[in-house]
Coordinates of C-alpha atoms in Angstrom, one line a residue:
M1 CA 0.1 0.0 0.0
A2 CA 1.1 3.5 -0.8
G3 CA 0.7 6.7 1.2
I4 CA 0.2 10.3 -0.2
E5 CA 2.1 13.4 0.8
A6 CA 1.5 16.9 -0.5
K7 CA 3.8 19.6 0.7
D8 CA 3.2 23.4 0.3
V9 CA 1.1 22.9 -2.9
S10 CA 0.0 26.1 -4.5
K11 CA -2.2 26.6 -7.6
R12 CA -3.6 29.8 -9.2
F13 CA -6.0 30.1 -12.0
G14 CA -5.7 33.7 -13.3
D15 CA -6.6 36.0 -10.4
V16 CA -8.0 33.1 -8.3
Q17 CA -5.6 31.4 -5.8
A18 CA -7.1 27.9 -5.7
L19 CA -4.5 26.4 -3.4
K20 CA -2.4 28.4 -0.8
G21 CA 0.5 26.3 0.3
V22 CA -1.6 23.2 1.1
S23 CA 0.0 20.3 2.9
L24 CA -1.7 16.9 3.4
A25 CA -0.4 13.5 4.4
V26 CA -2.4 10.4 3.9
A27 CA -1.2 7.1 5.6
P28 CA -1.1 3.9 3.7
G29 CA -4.6 2.4 3.8
E30 CA -6.1 5.5 5.3
F31 CA -9.4 7.1 4.3
V32 CA -9.2 10.9 4.3
S33 CA -12.2 13.2 3.2
L34 CA -11.6 16.7 1.9
V35 CA -14.7 18.6 2.9
G36 CA -15.6 22.3 2.4
P37 CA -17.9 24.7 0.5
S38 CA -17.9 24.9 -3.3
G39 CA -14.7 26.7 -4.6
C40 CA -12.6 26.0 -1.5
G41 CA -10.0 24.1 -3.5
K42 CA -10.6 20.5 -2.6
T43 CA -11.1 19.2 -6.1
T44 CA -8.1 21.2 -7.3
L45 CA -6.0 19.4 -4.7
M46 CA -7.4 16.0 -5.7
R47 CA -6.7 16.7 -9.4
S48 CA -3.1 17.8 -8.5
I49 CA -2.6 14.4 -6.7
A50 CA -4.0 12.6 -9.8
G51 CA -1.8 14.6 -12.2
L52 CA -4.7 16.2 -14.0
E53 CA -3.5 19.7 -12.7
T54 CA 0.1 20.9 -12.4
P55 CA 0.7 22.8 -9.2
D56 CA 2.6 26.2 -9.5
S57 CA 4.8 25.1 -6.5
G58 CA 5.1 22.4 -3.9
T59 CA 5.7 18.6 -4.2
I60 CA 3.4 15.5 -4.3
A61 CA 4.7 12.1 -3.4
I62 CA 2.9 8.7 -3.7
G63 CA 4.4 5.7 -1.8
G64 CA 7.4 7.9 -0.9
G65 CA 8.3 8.8 -4.4
D66 CA 7.9 12.2 -6.0
V67 CA 5.3 12.0 -8.8
G68 CA 5.6 15.6 -9.9
G69 CA 7.2 14.7 -13.2
L70 CA 4.9 11.8 -14.0
R71 CA 1.8 11.9 -16.2
A72 CA -1.5 11.0 -14.7
A73 CA -1.5 7.7 -16.5
D74 CA 1.9 6.8 -14.8
R75 CA 0.9 7.6 -11.3
D76 CA -1.0 4.3 -10.6
V77 CA -4.0 6.3 -9.3
A78 CA -7.7 5.6 -9.9
M79 CA -10.2 8.3 -9.9
V80 CA -14.0 8.1 -9.7
F81 CA -15.7 11.2 -10.9
Q82 CA -19.0 12.9 -10.0
S83 CA -20.4 12.2 -13.5
Y84 CA -19.2 8.5 -13.6
A85 CA -17.6 9.2 -17.0
L86 CA -18.7 5.9 -18.4
Y87 CA -18.6 5.2 -22.1
P88 CA -22.3 5.2 -23.2
H89 CA -21.8 2.8 -26.2
L90 CA -19.9 0.1 -24.1
T91 CA -21.5 -2.4 -21.7
A92 CA -20.7 -2.4 -18.0
R93 CA -18.3 -5.3 -18.5
Q94 CA -16.5 -3.3 -21.3
N95 CA -16.4 -0.2 -19.2
M96 CA -14.8 -2.0 -16.3
A97 CA -12.3 -3.7 -18.6
V98 CA -11.1 -0.5 -20.3
P99 CA -8.2 0.5 -17.9
L100 CA -6.9 -3.2 -18.2
V101 CA -7.2 -3.3 -21.9
M102 CA -5.2 -0.1 -22.3
R103 CA -2.6 -1.2 -19.9
R104 CA -2.1 -4.8 -21.0
L105 CA -2.8 -4.8 -24.6
D106 CA -0.8 -2.7 -27.2
A107 CA -2.5 -0.9 -30.1
W108 CA -2.1 -3.9 -32.4
R109 CA -3.7 -6.4 -29.9
R110 CA -6.6 -4.1 -29.4
L111 CA -7.5 -4.3 -33.2
P112 CA -10.6 -6.3 -34.0
L113 CA -10.1 -9.8 -35.4
I114 CA -6.4 -9.2 -36.2
G115 CA -5.5 -8.6 -32.6
D116 CA -6.8 -12.0 -31.5
L117 CA -4.5 -13.6 -34.0
L118 CA -1.4 -12.2 -32.3
P119 CA 0.5 -14.3 -29.7
G120 CA -0.6 -13.8 -26.1
T121 CA -3.7 -11.7 -27.0
R122 CA -6.2 -14.5 -26.0
A123 CA -4.5 -15.2 -22.8
A124 CA -4.4 -11.5 -21.8
K125 CA -8.0 -11.1 -22.6
A126 CA -8.9 -14.0 -20.5
E127 CA -7.1 -12.6 -17.6
I128 CA -8.9 -9.3 -18.0
A129 CA -12.3 -11.0 -18.2
A130 CA -11.4 -12.9 -15.0
E131 CA -10.4 -9.7 -13.2
V132 CA -13.7 -8.0 -14.2
A133 CA -15.7 -11.0 -13.1
R134 CA -14.1 -10.9 -9.6
T135 CA -14.5 -7.2 -9.2
A136 CA -18.2 -7.5 -10.4
E137 CA -18.8 -10.1 -7.8
L138 CA -17.2 -7.9 -5.1
L139 CA -19.6 -5.2 -6.0
G140 CA -22.6 -7.4 -6.6
I141 CA -23.2 -6.4 -10.2
E142 CA -22.5 -9.7 -11.9
K143 CA -26.1 -9.6 -13.5
L144 CA -25.6 -6.1 -14.9
L145 CA -22.4 -6.6 -16.9
E146 CA -24.2 -6.9 -20.3
R147 CA -26.1 -3.7 -19.8
K148 CA -25.0 -0.2 -21.2
P149 CA -25.1 2.8 -18.8
G150 CA -28.4 4.0 -20.2
Q151 CA -30.0 0.9 -18.9
L152 CA -28.6 1.3 -15.4
S153 CA -29.8 3.3 -12.4
G154 CA -27.7 5.9 -10.9
G155 CA -26.6 3.6 -8.0
Q156 CA -25.7 0.9 -10.6
R157 CA -23.7 3.2 -12.8
Q158 CA -21.9 4.3 -9.6
R159 CA -20.9 0.7 -8.9
V160 CA -19.6 0.3 -12.4
A161 CA -17.5 3.4 -12.0
L162 CA -16.1 2.0 -8.8
G163 CA -15.5 -1.3 -10.4
R164 CA -13.5 0.4 -13.2
A165 CA -11.3 1.9 -10.6
I166 CA -10.8 -1.2 -8.4
V167 CA -10.1 -3.6 -11.2
R168 CA -6.7 -1.9 -11.8
H169 CA -5.6 -2.5 -8.1
P170 CA -4.2 1.0 -8.0
R171 CA -2.0 2.4 -5.3
V172 CA -4.4 5.3 -4.5
F173 CA -8.2 5.9 -4.9
L174 CA -9.4 9.4 -5.5
L175 CA -13.1 10.0 -5.4
D176 CA -14.6 13.4 -6.4
E177 CA -18.1 13.8 -5.0
P178 CA -19.2 10.3 -6.3
L179 CA -22.6 10.4 -4.5
S180 CA -23.8 13.8 -5.4
N181 CA -26.0 12.5 -8.2
L182 CA -27.9 10.0 -6.1
D183 CA -31.0 10.5 -4.1
A184 CA -30.8 10.7 -0.2
G185 CA -31.7 7.1 0.5
L186 CA -29.3 5.7 -2.1
R187 CA -26.5 8.0 -0.8
V188 CA -26.7 6.4 2.7
Q189 CA -26.6 2.9 1.3
T190 CA -23.7 3.6 -1.2
R191 CA -21.5 5.4 1.3
K192 CA -21.7 2.3 3.6
E193 CA -20.7 0.2 0.5
I194 CA -17.8 2.5 -0.2
V195 CA -16.5 2.2 3.3
E196 CA -16.8 -1.6 3.1
L197 CA -14.9 -1.6 -0.2
H198 CA -12.2 0.5 1.2
R199 CA -11.7 -1.9 4.1
R200 CA -11.5 -4.9 1.7
V201 CA -9.2 -3.2 -0.9
G202 CA -7.1 -1.3 1.7
A203 CA -5.7 1.4 -0.6
S204 CA -5.1 5.0 0.4
T205 CA -8.2 7.0 -0.4
V206 CA -8.9 10.6 -0.7
Y207 CA -12.7 11.5 -0.9
V208 CA -13.8 15.0 -1.9
T209 CA -17.3 16.1 -0.8
H210 CA -19.2 19.2 0.3
D211 CA -21.5 17.0 2.4
Q212 CA -20.2 17.0 6.0
T213 CA -22.3 13.9 6.8
E214 CA -20.5 11.8 4.2
A215 CA -17.1 13.1 5.5
M216 CA -17.9 12.5 9.1
T217 CA -19.4 9.0 8.8
M218 CA -16.9 7.5 6.2
S219 CA -13.5 8.9 7.1
D220 CA -10.6 8.0 9.4
R221 CA -9.8 11.7 9.2
V222 CA -11.4 14.9 7.9
A223 CA -9.7 17.8 6.4
V224 CA -11.8 20.9 6.4
M225 CA -10.9 23.3 3.6
M226 CA -11.8 26.9 2.9
A227 CA -10.4 29.5 0.6
G228 CA -7.6 27.4 -0.7
E229 CA -6.4 26.3 2.8
I230 CA -6.8 23.3 5.1
L231 CA -8.0 24.8 8.4
Q232 CA -8.0 21.6 10.4
I233 CA -7.4 18.0 9.9
G234 CA -8.3 15.3 12.5
S235 CA -10.8 12.5 13.3
P236 CA -14.4 13.2 12.8
R237 CA -14.8 13.3 16.7
D238 CA -12.0 15.9 17.0
V239 CA -13.2 18.1 14.3
Y240 CA -16.7 18.2 15.7
L241 CA -15.9 18.4 19.4
D242 CA -12.6 20.4 19.3
P243 CA -12.6 22.8 16.3
R244 CA -9.5 25.1 16.3
D245 CA -11.2 27.7 14.1
L246 CA -14.7 29.3 14.2
R247 CA -15.1 28.6 10.5
V248 CA -14.6 24.9 11.2
A249 CA -17.0 24.9 14.1
A250 CA -19.6 26.7 11.9
F251 CA -19.3 24.4 8.9
V252 CA -19.2 21.0 10.8
G253 CA -22.5 20.1 12.4
S254 CA -26.2 20.2 11.6
P255 CA -27.9 22.2 12.8
K256 CA -24.9 24.6 12.7
I257 CA -23.2 25.8 15.9
N258 CA -24.8 28.8 17.7
A259 CA -22.4 31.8 17.8
F260 CA -23.0 34.6 20.2
A261 CA -21.2 38.0 20.4
A262 CA -19.7 38.1 23.9
E263 CA -17.5 40.2 26.1
A264 CA -14.8 39.0 28.6
G265 CA -14.6 41.6 31.5
A266 CA -11.5 42.5 33.5
D267 CA -12.4 39.5 35.8
G268 CA -12.1 37.1 32.9
L269 CA -15.8 36.2 33.1
V270 CA -17.6 35.9 29.8
R271 CA -21.0 37.4 29.2
V272 CA -23.5 37.3 26.5
A273 CA -26.1 40.1 26.3
G274 CA -24.9 41.0 29.8
T275 CA -25.6 37.6 31.2
P276 CA -22.9 35.5 32.8
T277 CA -22.2 32.2 31.0
G278 CA -20.2 30.4 33.6
V279 CA -17.1 30.6 31.4
A280 CA -13.8 32.4 32.0
V281 CA -10.9 33.1 29.7
A282 CA -7.5 34.6 30.3
I283 CA -8.1 37.6 28.0
Q284 CA -10.5 40.5 28.1
G285 CA -12.6 42.2 25.4
A286 CA -14.8 41.1 22.5
L287 CA -15.0 37.4 21.5
T288 CA -17.3 34.8 20.2
F289 CA -19.0 32.4 22.5
A290 CA -20.2 29.2 20.6
A291 CA -22.3 26.2 21.7
R292 CA -23.7 23.3 19.8
P293 CA -27.5 22.9 19.7
E294 CA -27.5 19.9 21.8
D295 CA -25.5 21.9 24.6
I296 CA -28.1 24.5 25.0
A297 CA -31.2 24.2 27.3
P298 CA -34.1 26.4 27.9
N299 CA -34.2 27.4 31.6
A300 CA -37.0 29.4 33.2
H301 CA -34.8 30.8 36.0
D302 CA -31.6 32.0 34.5
G303 CA -29.6 32.2 31.2
I304 CA -29.6 34.4 28.1
P305 CA -33.0 36.1 27.5
A306 CA -34.6 35.0 24.2
R307 CA -37.9 34.8 22.4
V308 CA -39.3 31.7 20.7
E309 CA -39.5 31.9 17.0
H310 CA -40.2 28.5 15.7
V311 CA -40.5 24.8 17.0
E312 CA -39.6 21.8 14.9
F313 CA -40.7 18.4 15.9
L314 CA -38.5 15.7 14.5
G315 CA -39.8 12.7 16.1
E316 CA -37.0 11.7 18.5
A317 CA -35.9 15.4 18.9
V318 CA -37.2 18.9 19.0
L319 CA -35.5 21.9 17.6
L320 CA -36.2 25.1 19.3
H321 CA -35.5 28.3 17.4
A322 CA -35.2 31.5 19.5
R323 CA -34.0 35.0 18.9
V324 CA -31.6 36.8 21.3
A325 CA -31.8 40.5 21.3
G326 CA -29.3 42.1 18.8
A327 CA -28.4 38.7 17.2
T328 CA -28.6 38.3 13.4
E329 CA -29.4 34.6 13.5
A330 CA -31.8 32.5 15.6
V331 CA -30.3 30.3 18.3
V332 CA -31.1 26.6 17.9
A333 CA -31.5 24.3 20.9
R334 CA -31.8 20.5 20.3
M335 CA -33.8 18.6 22.9
D336 CA -35.1 15.0 23.6
A337 CA -38.6 15.0 22.3
R338 CA -39.7 13.0 25.5
R339 CA -38.2 15.5 27.8
A340 CA -38.8 18.8 26.0
G341 CA -41.7 21.0 27.3
T342 CA -44.2 22.8 25.2
F343 CA -43.2 26.2 23.7
E344 CA -45.3 28.8 21.9
R345 CA -44.2 31.3 19.3
G346 CA -43.4 34.6 20.9
Q347 CA -42.8 33.0 24.4
S348 CA -40.1 34.6 26.4
I349 CA -37.4 32.1 27.6
R350 CA -33.9 31.9 28.9
L351 CA -31.3 29.8 27.2
R352 CA -28.5 28.2 29.3
P353 CA -25.4 26.9 27.3
D354 CA -23.5 24.1 29.1
P355 CA -20.3 25.9 30.2
A356 CA -18.3 22.8 30.2
R357 CA -18.9 22.3 26.5
A358 CA -18.8 25.9 25.4
L359 CA -16.2 26.9 22.7
L360 CA -14.6 30.4 22.7
F361 CA -12.9 32.2 19.8
D362 CA -10.9 35.4 19.6
A363 CA -11.6 38.3 17.3
A364 CA -9.7 36.5 14.4
G365 CA -11.8 33.3 14.9
K366 CA -9.1 31.3 16.5
R367 CA -9.9 29.0 19.4
I368 CA -9.0 30.2 22.9
V369 CA -8.8 28.2 26.1
A370 CA -11.9 28.6 28.3
R371 CA -12.7 27.3 31.8
A372 CA -16.1 26.6 33.3
V373 CA -16.4 28.4 36.7
P374 CA -19.3 28.7 39.3
L375 CA -21.7 31.2 38.4
G376 CA -21.5 34.3 40.7
L377 CA -17.8 33.8 41.5
K378 CA -16.3 37.4 41.5
E379 CA -12.6 36.6 41.3
I380 CA -10.9 33.6 39.5
A381 CA -7.3 32.5 39.1
L382 CA -6.5 31.8 35.4
G383 CA -3.5 29.8 34.3

């Protein structure tokens, strides 16, 4: 198995800086997702690894060897595209066989009729057919091999595209938003299948998506990209619970994290709308106090004053949308439906974020250390 290492990769398209000195290391056999909004540079980074784009600067290595001077065809990388990129006039069997035919048969052996008369052609074709059959069995599409793409559903075409990549036994798999054309139910099923295939094949995999759910459920590690940079890379758990940048915290999670304009006084205590939060920091001045929806509870006695705007019943949970004075966005609190009370639109409530799970960010959006303290404490020692 081969790992991937990109160091200080930069790429510009005219006036647009698509990649800004990006570095990424993928261990052998690891599944890493690049996630971020459209235009953040994730596809450009993948295409640079594949050899479809040439970086302006930086290096890319696969299996410890620099591949900067190699053509895409010589990097032993398989890429699955969003559009599947299947040949419409070929059957599923023929589509899957294409990379092996191009690699194992020269131009003469690929000629109709004449090619079969040349020494070794029949044996090579038999090996190719066997490889395709084994891969089709792995993917559960043996009965679809004689159909053309137009006769297949979106999920079936996706499996054929995956099979065309797997049949080569490449060192690296690159998948560029492969599920975006599938409906919601089929996406859930197919992402499970891709993870299982990755475990069986064991090749290093880079998966590009703008769907954070895909990234969080499929990956060993997630790299969050924005504006041509990787803001943070870590396990799905770390990226969700321990974001190092406010942009990461805001992007990862649904509903999105709640962000409050806050102020840290000379005593270090953090207040939102003048209300103590039970959190202290070692700086003073303006900052951002953030809390996940599941870490905010309505409280009749104390907390941040708010007014109910909307209540969503999701079956197992209730999403309470409330407005804090001066805030541009509603606050969302997620509660267990069996324990949530009843709320009416326009009702005055108080919101109490869990101080032990609050996240604090400075004026530049960078994470700062915070400490939960007993409410009402006048002086605290910070260190």
